[in-house]
Amino acid sequence: MKLEEYLDKTAELVDLELNRQFGGLPTQLGKASSHLLLAGGKRLRPAVTLLAADLVSKGRSLDILPAALALEVTHTFTLVHDDIMDGDSVRRGAPTVHVKWDEPTAILAGDVLYAEAFELITNCLADNLAKVHSVAILARTCVEICQGQHEDMSFESRDDVDSFEYIDMVGKKTGKLYAAAASIGATLAGGSKKEVSALYDWGYHSGIAFQIQDDLIDFMGETEKTGKDRASDLREGKKTLIAILAKEKGIDLSKYRKESLTDEEIQEAIDILTESGVIEETRNTAMEHVKKAKQMLLVFDDCEEKDLLCQITDYFINRGF
């Protein structure tokens, strides 16, 4: 099966179930908590959870569908709170929760989603001990996501952030949730410690590659294709891997830190960073984590689910500009 076909099929299943459980909630807090959750998305994390379950025990994915929803709910909780911290007004083509309602309601809406995720895991048709282990994985993951977010914020006031700190930070912010998605799916489906550990590491390294590619897309992508404000990280002076490697090579990007940049200025920065090898080095770092991710899957026999997980890793770093 091609990845696009699998993701479309999974997104349809997840959307139907999310609408069944969270659509039409009567209170304003209920509407606020479900607002972004029901606004669509690729549903990548649920897809990973379901694939991991079927990889270790074919046919178990529907039994643990609530856990797949839990990963999407957790992801959405982080987005609701991120939008508040970043002051963003639009997400997935819809007003952010704190804009549509207000900031206190958005904080509570995120908290509701956070709690719902753990309850969803308990609704799986799985061994009770596996549910306990899965709840523990998700709880630790939420702590690490918060740590990563705080580190990312603290980087803004520092000039000495190195590439190792950056990788650790994005590993927490992005890698750990993909690690949780894969390992929870395997745990609930009865996977061995070796299988669960391998899938956790696959998700972690795949997530790091995903975030590095996201930084490249922010910098080099066209707004019409990405739907994002082009070069916003450059304008804001964010400590991305691109910026860190540029500093190590003595390239001063401070002149680009301003409210708006022309297309000519953005292209100038791209040319400088391309000619100096920064873009290539950034891309190579992402590819190193792709290689590590795929190595983790060598413990499994070849099958459709393994192939789809490899395709997901490739998709993470081949998303276009």
Short mmCIF file of N, CA, C and O in Angstrom, two decimals, residues 3 8 17 64 77 93 135 170 188 200 219 225 273 280 303 313 317:
data_model
loop_
_atom_site.label_atom_id
_atom_site.label_comp_id
_atom_site.label_asym_id
_atom_site.label_seq_id
_atom_site.Cartn_x
_atom_site.Cartn_y
_atom_site.Cartn_z
N LEU A 3 1.88 5.07 0.96
CA LEU A 3 1.71 5.82 2.20
C LEU A 3 0.53 6.79 2.12
O LEU A 3 -0.26 6.89 3.07
N ASP A 8 -4.57 8.64 4.18
CA ASP A 8 -5.93 9.13 3.88
C ASP A 8 -6.97 8.24 4.56
O ASP A 8 -7.94 8.73 5.15
N GLU A 17 -14.14 9.08 14.23
CA GLU A 17 -14.20 8.76 15.65
C GLU A 17 -14.07 10.00 16.52
O GLU A 17 -14.73 10.13 17.56
N ILE A 64 -6.96 -0.89 19.69
CA ILE A 64 -6.29 0.19 20.40
C ILE A 64 -6.53 1.56 19.74
O ILE A 64 -5.77 2.51 19.96
N PHE A 77 -3.53 19.39 22.34
CA PHE A 77 -3.36 20.13 23.60
C PHE A 77 -2.11 20.99 23.56
O PHE A 77 -2.10 22.15 23.97
N GLY A 93 -6.05 26.97 9.27
CA GLY A 93 -7.04 27.77 8.55
C GLY A 93 -8.20 28.26 9.39
O GLY A 93 -9.16 28.83 8.87
N VAL A 135 0.01 4.66 29.83
CA VAL A 135 -0.27 5.92 30.52
C VAL A 135 1.02 6.53 31.05
O VAL A 135 1.24 7.74 30.96
N VAL A 170 14.63 19.64 20.25
CA VAL A 170 13.61 19.19 19.30
C VAL A 170 13.27 17.71 19.51
O VAL A 170 12.17 17.27 19.20
N LEU A 188 0.40 -1.71 23.80
CA LEU A 188 -1.00 -2.14 23.93
C LEU A 188 -1.31 -3.38 23.09
O LEU A 188 -2.21 -4.14 23.42
N TYR A 200 10.08 2.90 19.84
CA TYR A 200 10.27 4.17 20.54
C TYR A 200 11.43 4.95 19.90
O TYR A 200 11.28 6.14 19.58
N PHE A 219 12.27 28.20 6.20
CA PHE A 219 13.26 29.10 5.63
C PHE A 219 13.17 29.19 4.11
O PHE A 219 13.21 30.27 3.52
N LYS A 225 2.74 27.32 -1.05
CA LYS A 225 2.77 25.86 -0.94
C LYS A 225 2.72 25.38 0.50
O LYS A 225 2.11 24.36 0.81
N LEU A 273 23.72 31.02 2.86
CA LEU A 273 23.74 29.79 3.65
C LEU A 273 23.93 28.55 2.78
O LEU A 273 24.46 27.53 3.24
N GLU A 280 23.29 22.35 3.33
CA GLU A 280 23.67 20.95 3.12
C GLU A 280 23.94 20.25 4.45
O GLU A 280 23.53 19.09 4.65
N CYS A 303 7.54 -6.50 6.18
CA CYS A 303 6.09 -6.61 6.05
C CYS A 303 5.56 -5.25 5.63
O CYS A 303 6.30 -4.26 5.58
N THR A 313 9.04 7.86 7.65
CA THR A 313 10.32 8.52 7.92
C THR A 313 10.80 9.29 6.70
O THR A 313 11.25 10.43 6.81
N ILE A 317 11.18 13.87 5.78
CA ILE A 317 12.27 14.72 5.29
C ILE A 317 12.17 15.01 3.79
O ILE A 317 13.03 15.69 3.23
#
